[in-house]
Amino acid sequence: MGTRATSDELGFDPAHRPGALTRYFAKRWLKEPSAKGEQLVAWLLEAALGRNALYFIERTKEYVDAWGGRGEVVPVDAFDGFLITGDPVEDTIIPHAVLVWTCMNDRPWPEEVYHDWLDKLLAAGSAEAAYLAASLWPAHDLMAKVAYRPAGWLVYRGQLDAEAERLILTEMLRGAYRPSLYGSLEYDDLRLPERISISGQYIDRHGFTHPICGLVRPIELENHYKLRNRIQEALAAPSWSEEVKGAAMLLYLSLKTFKNLSITLQELLDTLEQNLSKLEEKHINIINFHMDKIEKIDYNLIKDYVNYIIILYDKIIGEINLSIKMLSKYISIGLKTNDILYIGEYLKMIIFNLMQKEKEKLESWIKNQEDDLRIKDILMAIYLSKKIDRGSYYVKINEELKNDDIYQKIEYIYGKMNYFDKIKLFIEQANKYFFSYDSNKISDFIYYILNREAKININYNFIEDYEKIINSWHPNRHCFTLKHIFLDSNHIGLYLYYEILKGWEWVVLYFEKYIKEKNEINLYLRVKNKIIENLHRERISDAERINLYLNKIEINNLPYEEIKCELAIKLVNMIKNNYNKVLKHLKDERKMRVARKIILSNISFVMDELRDTRLTNLLNIDVKSHNMEIY
């Protein structure tokens, strides 16, 4: 999490003094307010939200309160208060914070300021945050400095080298509930990676070429004949590359395991079976091992496919009992947890269920994984879990556990710990291994720790409040709902943070109703309207999207050069299809010049569209055969 403590005892950084949000919660939580108590509250907020998120929230409120209603709201040195860690969870809030602060001011800072800040992110190894900064900030040519591209773009472009597959597999294992923050373009944010089927997107555009293609969902194959044709083309080749062999093996396992195959999918399975001779012996052995035709296999043959198989049984087939069975088989041949890219709530659930069936085997295996630093956390998560009901594989936090027993278990697994490390441990348990509805028990135990060890009297309503705060951590944003907000805080920094979490699409909630000062209301609305113009959002109209495309093409911060051509074609079609609505967007002479420049620079790709006289008249373009005259 990158958090730090707040009292001198905890190593509190005095530069990050308690702010308005801290004082708001200090009044709600502390029975006897004190400076030490406020510092503890500040640390608790930082531990749950992240240091940079809390810094943004508190400083935004301070800058707005000090603002006189005109001119600059946020000074240029505000950026210096962020702690760039290289951790994407901690750092990806920074680009969004800077965008908000930019929109608060009358005008952006000089472009060299944004370039300097981007350089600092890159120097710290914060690749994801640097990409988002280049995507979001209003300065030319930022993206040229950034090598990193999100998983969605790698799929779109077909750039599947080993590192790209590793990144995509990690995103799929993490799933929908722990995403990074989003950028300003469509593939900057990989929403619901296990549901949209990265594999299907890739096959449609680039063919059946890599092992990850074998993770295409059967239901997609059923519904999209183009995907089936692409796969059939690859299978018909006289021989297969190593990558296609891996993909074919995984797809074969998927279809063999999938229940109630349709005629279409059965035909595809038949084709695979007819071509199994193109696989190597190791692939056949892996298939036979999973089909229970052989009991043992050399783990070194299978370890490169461990993450694919986990995803296959969880995300693609959705058979928990098969996942439990496969984990047991893998343990028998020497599975190493270090080979698993990401262990979260799903794998914790599988390990928990296997523990109920084969406790001695599992405990012996876990002892041999001590070189994996995640093992202790997994053991703690298993201890905290119980089945939802007897007939279910699904688990939740065990609310019947006594706090004294939890205390003893912590010492058994981790040894002696100070109380703030115990609190951070339980926040991380909530964030990684449990769902949002389990956070109440986590908050209850933290409340118990505070009253037992911090020697500060905390009110009981801390439990409900802190549950909401834990669920406000930005990677939880897809699970963050109206019930988690604090409307009566009158804290513009907190409201803007909530807007970041929800992608500025929370139309059902008007925070301006809860802001007391008119200047603040106007500032809040101005910021929201400016940001909406620069973000790719699911519920944005084509007419609104024109501003986004114009802005991104003009400042040259697209992830790939050829995206300009694609956006130019989309731009022309959007103008044609929304002519009357677009007129108001292009009344601005600057925007009109930018639109003309973009279209003319890609004229060879949009000639057919420019036969529409309304479009050429609007943009003052005369197309005569292949020649152009600009008025």
XYZ file of C-alpha atoms in Angstrom:
631
model
C 0.000 0.000 0.000
C 2.951 2.379 0.512
C 1.392 3.801 3.688
C 3.211 5.378 6.602
C 2.167 5.967 10.173
C 1.193 9.243 11.799
C 2.343 9.700 15.370
C 6.032 10.067 16.223
C 5.780 6.495 17.438
C 4.561 5.439 14.014
C 7.007 7.556 12.017
C 4.441 10.205 11.037
C 5.631 12.622 8.391
C 4.866 16.087 9.834
C 4.661 17.553 6.311
C 1.358 15.714 5.962
C -0.500 17.228 8.819
C -4.093 16.239 9.574
C -6.529 18.063 7.302
C -10.268 18.694 7.108
C -11.172 15.078 6.363
C -9.101 13.922 9.330
C -10.861 16.422 11.596
C -14.247 15.302 10.229
C -13.580 11.692 11.181
C -11.846 12.604 14.431
C -15.142 14.150 15.566
C -17.002 10.993 14.555
C -14.573 8.478 16.072
C -12.758 9.932 19.046
C -14.461 9.987 22.418
C -11.821 12.418 23.673
C -10.333 14.484 20.811
C -6.601 15.147 21.028
C -3.642 15.934 18.762
C -2.409 12.360 19.119
C -5.874 11.066 18.285
C -6.058 13.228 15.145
C -2.680 11.919 14.002
C -3.917 8.374 14.454
C -7.067 9.145 12.449
C -4.931 10.619 9.653
C -2.810 7.471 9.590
C -5.915 5.253 9.506
C -7.220 7.170 6.479
C -3.846 6.940 4.761
C -3.569 3.225 5.486
C -6.961 2.541 3.880
C -6.953 4.977 0.952
C -3.247 5.184 0.153
C -0.887 8.018 0.917
C -1.191 9.819 -2.427
C -4.989 9.561 -2.478
C -5.268 11.105 0.979
C -2.769 13.831 0.053
C -4.872 14.733 -2.998
C -8.129 14.747 -1.010
C -6.854 16.894 1.848
C -4.781 19.336 -0.213
C -7.588 19.900 -2.702
C -9.846 21.051 0.121
C -7.116 23.300 1.538
C -6.393 24.930 -1.828
C -10.082 25.551 -2.511
C -10.632 26.998 0.972
C -7.722 29.408 0.447
C -8.854 30.384 -3.053
C -10.331 33.849 -3.449
C -12.661 32.983 -6.330
C -10.344 34.082 -9.138
C -7.076 32.965 -10.644
C -5.011 29.924 -9.809
C -6.468 27.505 -7.281
C -3.638 24.967 -7.044
C 0.018 26.085 -7.038
C 2.577 24.351 -9.226
C 4.509 23.028 -6.222
C 1.508 20.913 -5.139
C 2.986 17.989 -7.071
C 5.972 17.898 -4.719
C 3.772 16.476 -1.971
C 3.166 13.201 -3.809
C 5.327 10.231 -2.890
C 6.189 8.380 -6.117
C 6.797 4.774 -5.100
C 6.842 2.749 -8.320
C 3.807 0.874 -6.985
C 0.966 1.267 -9.525
C -1.663 1.033 -6.795
C -0.155 3.991 -4.958
C 0.928 6.028 -7.972
C -1.900 5.764 -10.529
C -4.011 8.222 -8.546
C -1.396 10.926 -9.248
C -2.222 11.486 -12.965
C -5.912 11.874 -12.136
C -5.154 14.240 -9.270
C -3.012 16.418 -11.546
C -5.764 16.459 -14.188
C -8.288 17.627 -11.584
C -5.945 20.343 -10.348
C -5.236 21.435 -13.922
C -8.945 21.825 -14.594
C -9.374 23.815 -11.372
C -7.013 26.512 -12.594
C -7.838 29.068 -15.286
C -5.290 27.491 -17.618
C -2.851 24.567 -17.668
C 0.640 24.974 -16.297
C 3.437 25.400 -18.868
C 4.038 22.222 -20.839
C 7.545 21.761 -19.443
C 5.979 21.354 -15.977
C 4.027 18.267 -17.109
C 7.104 16.896 -18.871
C 9.142 17.314 -15.683
C 6.500 15.504 -13.626
C 6.300 12.718 -16.199
C 10.081 12.353 -16.042
C 9.832 11.887 -12.262
C 7.275 9.106 -12.652
C 9.473 7.370 -15.212
C 12.601 7.765 -13.083
C 10.804 6.056 -10.179
C 9.851 3.104 -12.392
C 6.163 3.959 -12.198
C 5.328 2.837 -15.738
C 1.546 2.516 -15.366
C 1.234 5.952 -13.774
C 3.490 7.465 -16.453
C 1.265 6.036 -19.192
C -1.862 7.455 -17.555
C -0.147 10.814 -17.147
C 0.719 10.886 -20.849
C -2.848 9.880 -21.669
C -4.473 12.492 -19.422
C -2.260 15.582 -19.162
C -2.530 18.569 -21.573
C 1.006 18.749 -22.951
C 2.296 17.770 -26.376
C 4.304 14.597 -27.031
C 4.254 13.112 -23.535
C 3.424 9.644 -24.842
C 6.629 9.514 -26.897
C 8.567 9.165 -23.634
C 6.570 6.183 -22.321
C 7.278 2.608 -23.433
C 4.579 0.909 -21.323
C 1.196 0.113 -22.885
C -1.824 -1.339 -21.014
C -2.969 -4.893 -21.676
C -5.987 -3.758 -23.681
C -3.803 -1.937 -26.186
C -1.422 -4.886 -26.503
C -4.375 -7.085 -27.449
C -5.775 -4.489 -29.835
C -2.431 -4.108 -31.563
C -1.494 -7.789 -31.510
C 1.740 -7.270 -29.603
C 1.855 -10.565 -27.750
C 5.417 -11.260 -26.743
C 6.178 -13.196 -23.541
C 6.048 -10.108 -21.326
C 2.740 -8.990 -22.841
C 1.167 -12.408 -22.217
C 2.447 -12.237 -18.640
C 0.801 -8.840 -18.167
C -2.494 -10.020 -19.686
C -2.535 -13.231 -17.642
C -2.003 -11.195 -14.480
C -4.930 -8.930 -15.390
C -7.143 -11.962 -16.037
C -6.162 -13.581 -12.737
C -6.826 -10.336 -10.904
C -10.227 -10.100 -12.543
C -12.844 -7.383 -12.416
C -12.515 -6.402 -8.803
C -9.002 -4.949 -8.573
C -8.440 -2.852 -11.708
C -5.928 -0.059 -12.094
C -7.229 3.409 -12.835
C -8.313 4.396 -16.320
C -6.925 6.726 -18.976
C -8.570 8.856 -21.635
C -8.891 6.355 -24.485
C -10.871 3.171 -25.063
C -8.220 0.542 -24.345
C -6.562 2.423 -21.468
C -8.928 0.668 -19.085
C -9.368 -3.092 -19.327
C -12.809 -3.455 -17.801
C -13.867 -6.931 -16.677
C -10.886 -8.676 -18.332
C -12.130 -12.195 -17.635
C -15.585 -11.462 -19.068
C -14.806 -9.587 -22.255
C -12.409 -12.381 -23.209
C -9.119 -10.873 -24.166
C -8.491 -13.983 -26.254
C -11.574 -13.472 -28.394
C -10.646 -9.859 -29.101
C -7.169 -10.887 -30.156
C -8.263 -13.800 -32.401
C -10.768 -11.584 -34.215
C -8.074 -9.060 -35.139
C -4.898 -11.134 -35.404
C -5.701 -14.833 -35.594
C -5.093 -17.928 -33.478
C -1.398 -17.365 -32.859
C -0.499 -17.540 -29.132
C -1.294 -19.726 -26.103
C -3.593 -17.060 -24.666
C -5.887 -17.606 -27.674
C -6.753 -20.991 -26.183
C -8.537 -19.141 -23.377
C -11.312 -17.884 -25.639
C -14.685 -18.488 -24.027
C -16.731 -21.286 -25.675
C -19.808 -19.062 -25.651
C -17.935 -16.559 -27.823
C -16.998 -19.269 -30.276
C -20.633 -20.327 -30.373
C -21.835 -16.807 -31.172
C -19.109 -15.597 -33.564
C -18.429 -17.593 -36.695
C -15.479 -15.329 -37.602
C -13.625 -16.503 -34.496
C -14.283 -20.141 -35.426
C -13.074 -19.491 -38.980
C -9.874 -17.866 -37.722
C -9.183 -20.887 -35.531
C -10.020 -23.348 -38.307
C -7.559 -21.530 -40.598
C -4.762 -21.926 -38.035
C -5.572 -25.576 -37.367
C -5.534 -26.367 -41.090
C -1.870 -25.357 -41.422
C 0.505 -28.283 -42.250
C 2.382 -27.675 -38.999
C 1.946 -25.497 -35.938
C 4.306 -23.110 -34.206
C 5.096 -23.671 -30.530
C 2.648 -20.877 -29.652
C -0.207 -22.363 -31.702
C 0.451 -25.774 -30.137
C -0.072 -24.233 -26.695
C -3.254 -22.487 -27.843
C -4.642 -25.661 -29.437
C -3.895 -27.699 -26.310
C -5.694 -25.198 -24.053
C -8.683 -24.907 -26.382
C -8.920 -28.696 -26.573
C -8.984 -28.946 -22.759
C -11.595 -26.195 -22.640
C -13.965 -27.840 -25.118
C -13.450 -31.330 -23.671
C -14.419 -30.002 -20.249
C -17.235 -27.694 -21.316
C -20.677 -29.157 -20.706
C -23.400 -29.479 -23.358
C -21.382 -28.630 -26.458
C -23.457 -27.385 -29.370
C -23.129 -28.934 -32.816
C -20.930 -26.018 -33.860
C -18.534 -26.423 -30.947
C -18.502 -30.202 -31.328
C -17.375 -29.729 -34.930
C -14.521 -27.520 -33.731
C -13.570 -30.111 -31.111
C -13.611 -32.818 -33.797
C -11.228 -30.719 -35.894
C -8.886 -30.365 -32.930
C -8.928 -34.106 -32.287
C -8.141 -34.807 -35.932
C -5.072 -32.571 -35.671
C -3.643 -33.654 -32.311
C -0.797 -35.337 -34.173
C 0.608 -31.847 -34.769
C 1.207 -31.472 -31.030
C 4.410 -32.552 -29.329
C 4.585 -35.383 -26.823
C 4.655 -32.931 -23.906
C 1.346 -31.382 -24.990
C -0.272 -34.809 -25.298
C 1.015 -35.707 -21.832
C -0.388 -32.482 -20.391
C -3.779 -33.246 -21.953
C -3.713 -36.812 -20.643
C -2.759 -35.591 -17.181
C -5.743 -33.245 -17.047
C -8.061 -35.880 -18.503
C -6.952 -38.368 -15.765
C -5.398 -40.726 -18.316
C -2.053 -40.527 -16.509
C -1.459 -39.796 -12.808
C 1.957 -38.121 -12.911
C 3.810 -35.705 -15.141
C 7.095 -33.817 -14.829
C 6.188 -30.467 -13.241
C 8.770 -28.679 -15.397
C 6.714 -29.611 -18.473
C 3.587 -28.037 -17.086
C 4.740 -25.030 -15.055
C 4.672 -22.645 -18.033
C 0.930 -23.348 -18.361
C -0.031 -23.084 -14.672
C -1.556 -19.603 -14.965
C -3.389 -20.492 -18.176
C -4.945 -23.559 -16.537
C -6.056 -21.583 -13.461
C -7.773 -19.052 -15.717
C -9.220 -21.814 -17.887
C -11.039 -23.531 -15.036
C -12.015 -20.343 -13.211
C -12.806 -17.675 -15.797
C -13.509 -19.693 -18.941
C -15.212 -22.896 -17.805
C -16.252 -21.727 -14.338
C -15.999 -25.148 -12.686
C -14.818 -24.724 -9.087
C -14.767 -28.447 -8.380
C -12.397 -28.939 -11.317
C -10.166 -26.162 -9.996
C -9.989 -27.884 -6.610
C -9.208 -31.209 -8.252
C -6.510 -29.679 -10.467
C -4.887 -27.907 -7.510
C -4.633 -31.238 -5.710
C -3.098 -32.881 -8.783
C -0.644 -30.017 -9.245
C 0.414 -30.187 -5.593
C 1.129 -33.890 -6.072
C 3.649 -33.109 -8.811
C 5.384 -30.229 -7.036
C 3.429 -27.026 -7.757
C 5.294 -23.893 -6.635
C 3.235 -20.849 -5.682
C 6.000 -18.622 -7.043
C 4.944 -19.777 -10.508
C 1.457 -18.269 -9.979
C 1.416 -14.651 -11.133
C -1.400 -13.450 -8.872
C -3.118 -15.009 -5.860
C -6.339 -13.332 -4.828
C -9.780 -14.186 -3.505
C -10.474 -16.935 -6.066
C -7.342 -19.000 -5.430
C -7.751 -18.419 -1.707
C -11.197 -19.985 -2.030
C -9.802 -22.991 -3.935
C -7.051 -23.538 -1.343
C -9.603 -23.197 1.477
C -11.865 -25.858 -0.048
C -8.970 -28.230 -0.631
C -7.886 -27.697 2.971
C -11.250 -29.124 4.072
C -10.634 -32.287 2.030
C -6.880 -32.878 2.194
C -5.606 -30.923 5.171
C -2.358 -32.802 5.810
C -1.376 -32.793 2.155
C -2.051 -29.079 1.827
C -0.271 -28.106 5.050
C 2.798 -30.111 4.005
C 2.796 -28.393 0.623
C 2.442 -24.913 2.146
C 5.465 -25.507 4.378
C 7.520 -26.025 1.229
C 6.437 -22.643 -0.200
C 8.066 -20.491 2.471
C 10.217 -18.691 -0.093
C 6.976 -17.117 -1.425
C 6.310 -14.028 0.700
C 2.564 -14.329 0.001
C 2.176 -17.629 1.867
C 1.680 -16.147 5.319
C -1.005 -13.807 4.011
C -2.750 -16.722 2.281
C -2.688 -18.755 5.498
C -4.196 -15.819 7.367
C -6.901 -15.415 4.725
C -7.774 -19.131 4.945
C -8.025 -18.913 8.726
C -10.408 -15.944 8.438
C -12.666 -17.750 5.950
C -15.646 -20.042 6.136
C -18.095 -21.483 3.621
C -21.201 -19.461 2.879
C -23.203 -22.632 3.482
C -22.511 -26.357 3.673
C -23.340 -27.139 0.072
C -21.354 -24.267 -1.401
C -17.743 -23.907 -2.474
C -17.908 -20.149 -2.001
C -16.451 -18.609 1.116
C -16.742 -15.408 3.103
C -15.120 -14.027 6.208
C -15.931 -15.943 9.362
C -17.793 -13.417 11.500
C -17.988 -15.901 14.380
C -14.247 -15.761 15.022
C -13.379 -14.238 18.377
C -10.985 -11.302 18.317
C -8.743 -12.891 20.960
C -8.387 -15.983 18.772
C -7.506 -13.851 15.743
C -4.864 -12.139 17.851
C -3.271 -15.463 18.721
C -3.377 -16.615 15.094
C -1.526 -13.481 13.962
C 1.291 -14.206 16.403
C 1.383 -17.870 15.335
C 1.712 -16.993 11.623
C 3.701 -13.752 11.747
C 5.292 -13.604 15.176
C 5.135 -10.435 17.272
C 3.737 -7.404 15.444
C 3.024 -3.836 16.544
C -0.563 -2.741 16.293
C -0.234 -0.501 13.214
C 1.308 -3.398 11.247
C -1.639 -5.558 12.318
C -4.025 -2.893 11.032
C -2.201 -2.667 7.682
C -2.224 -6.468 7.476
C -6.009 -6.584 7.843
C -6.603 -3.786 5.371
C -4.527 -5.728 2.847
C -6.515 -8.884 3.656
C -9.737 -7.016 2.879
C -8.345 -5.566 -0.327
C -6.899 -8.747 -1.777
C -8.666 -11.811 -0.407
C -12.203 -10.745 0.445
C -15.117 -8.927 -1.141
C -16.586 -5.614 -0.068
C -19.320 -7.230 2.026
C -16.623 -8.811 4.224
C -15.115 -5.474 5.257
C -17.332 -5.049 8.332
C -15.595 -7.856 10.236
C -12.206 -6.447 9.198
C -13.220 -3.035 10.558
C -14.533 -4.650 13.723
C -11.176 -6.296 14.373
C -9.296 -3.046 13.668
C -11.603 -1.335 16.170
C -10.663 -4.032 18.685
C -6.936 -3.468 18.017
C -7.259 0.280 18.465
C -9.026 0.052 21.777
C -6.712 -2.664 23.053
C -3.321 -1.337 21.930
C -3.526 2.274 20.758
C -4.766 3.447 24.166
C -7.199 5.835 22.456
C -10.938 5.502 23.021
C -12.697 4.980 19.684
C -16.459 5.245 19.194
C -18.294 2.166 17.967
C -19.493 3.918 14.789
C -15.868 3.709 13.617
C -16.647 0.165 12.405
C -19.260 1.184 9.834
C -17.311 4.263 8.751
C -14.048 2.425 8.272
C -15.754 -0.324 6.295
C -16.861 2.371 3.828
C -13.377 3.871 3.708
C -11.716 0.517 3.000
C -14.142 0.065 0.111
C -13.189 3.538 -1.165
C -9.669 2.375 -2.010
C -9.421 3.113 -5.724
C -8.745 -0.450 -7.021
C -12.119 -1.340 -5.455
C -13.844 1.194 -7.685
C -16.067 -1.347 -9.495
C -17.481 -2.405 -6.110
C -17.748 1.136 -4.753
C -21.386 2.208 -4.439
C -23.547 5.010 -3.088
C -23.699 3.378 0.329
C -19.942 3.908 0.783
C -19.927 7.707 0.478
C -19.913 10.444 3.128
C -22.197 13.089 1.675
C -22.365 15.238 4.788
C -18.583 15.746 4.898
C -18.847 18.966 2.823
C -15.390 18.067 1.529
C -14.813 18.964 -2.130
C -11.587 16.962 -2.204
C -13.432 13.825 -1.128
C -16.240 14.444 -3.631
C -13.738 14.834 -6.473
C -11.989 11.633 -5.365
C -15.351 9.840 -5.550
C -15.804 11.208 -9.082
C -12.409 9.787 -10.071
C -13.457 6.388 -8.718
C -16.638 6.347 -10.784
C -15.136 7.764 -13.988
C -17.153 11.007 -13.692
C -20.283 9.100 -14.676
C -22.178 9.142 -11.416
C -25.100 11.088 -12.812
C -27.477 9.948 -10.057
C -25.526 11.848 -7.449
C -25.084 15.610 -7.531
C -22.335 16.494 -5.087
C -22.925 20.179 -5.717
C -26.075 19.857 -3.590
C -23.861 19.149 -0.582
C -21.251 21.864 -1.165
C -22.082 24.956 0.862
C -20.089 27.696 -0.895
C -21.279 28.982 -4.286
C -17.697 29.469 -5.525
C -16.964 25.847 -4.707
C -20.099 24.660 -6.514
C -19.126 26.536 -9.686
C -15.550 25.274 -9.437
C -16.696 21.688 -8.955
C -19.009 21.835 -11.991
C -16.314 23.469 -14.124
C -13.833 20.747 -13.253
C -16.325 17.970 -13.962
C -17.347 19.396 -17.351
C -13.727 19.894 -18.446
C -12.691 16.393 -17.474
C -15.667 14.726 -19.133
C -14.519 16.268 -22.424
C -11.188 14.460 -22.119
C -12.180 10.954 -21.015
C -13.360 7.919 -22.938
C -16.522 6.924 -21.123
C -18.989 4.160 -21.852
C -21.990 6.472 -21.858
C -20.640 9.226 -24.083
C -22.366 10.266 -27.300
C -20.577 10.444 -30.645
C -21.033 14.206 -30.703
C -19.372 14.509 -27.283
C -16.604 12.148 -28.325
C -15.530 14.543 -31.074
C -13.951 16.901 -28.526
C -12.027 13.995 -27.027
C -10.642 12.883 -30.384
C -9.732 16.419 -31.452
C -7.897 17.063 -28.189
C -5.956 13.798 -28.223
C -4.896 14.040 -31.862
C -3.894 17.679 -31.518
C -1.525 17.177 -28.564
C -0.131 13.945 -30.064
C -0.519 11.714 -27.007
C -1.931 8.624 -28.680
C -0.411 5.258 -27.773
C 0.372 4.457 -31.430
C 0.926 6.741 -34.424
C -1.506 4.908 -36.688
C -4.319 5.461 -34.166
C -4.512 8.976 -35.626
C -5.732 7.523 -38.915
C -8.318 5.338 -37.176
C -9.572 8.289 -35.147
C -9.701 10.468 -38.278
C -12.009 7.937 -39.959
C -14.158 7.718 -36.826
C -14.202 11.509 -36.646
C -15.483 11.863 -40.219
C -18.212 9.264 -39.650
C -19.270 10.879 -36.390
C -19.593 14.266 -38.091
C -21.641 12.723 -40.913
C -23.936 10.769 -38.595
C -24.457 13.564 -36.063
C -24.279 16.593 -38.333
C -26.663 18.913 -36.494
C -25.312 18.075 -33.034
C -21.742 18.441 -34.231
C -22.270 21.960 -35.540
C -22.200 23.434 -32.025
C -18.959 21.618 -31.209
C -17.252 23.012 -34.315
C -18.383 26.621 -33.936
C -15.116 27.147 -32.089
C -12.731 28.278 -34.843
C -9.766 26.523 -33.232
C -11.615 23.207 -33.149
C -12.663 23.698 -36.766
C -9.046 24.253 -37.815
C -7.922 21.164 -35.923
C -10.667 19.025 -37.492
C -9.726 20.200 -41.012
C -6.039 19.580 -40.392
C -6.672 16.053 -39.091
C -8.933 15.097 -41.979
C -6.676 16.591 -44.649
C -3.606 14.856 -43.233
C -5.446 11.525 -43.613
C -7.228 12.375 -46.873
C -6.323 9.130 -48.628
C -8.189 7.119 -45.982
C -11.377 9.233 -45.921
C -11.911 10.097 -49.623
C -15.143 8.099 -49.858
C -16.607 9.795 -46.789
C -15.737 13.235 -48.202
C -18.192 12.764 -51.059
C -20.783 13.995 -48.556
C -21.164 17.672 -49.519
C -22.469 18.651 -46.076
C -19.174 17.513 -44.598
C -16.979 19.250 -47.174
C -18.991 22.451 -46.887
C -18.761 22.393 -43.096
C -14.983 21.967 -43.177
C -14.378 24.197 -46.256
C -12.779 21.360 -48.195
C -13.144 20.997 -51.993
C -12.435 17.529 -53.293
C -12.018 17.262 -57.054
C -11.161 13.761 -58.136
C -7.909 13.090 -56.236
C -6.953 16.745 -55.922
C -7.901 19.008 -53.066
C -8.358 22.727 -52.820
C -8.568 24.404 -49.444
C -10.412 27.708 -49.344
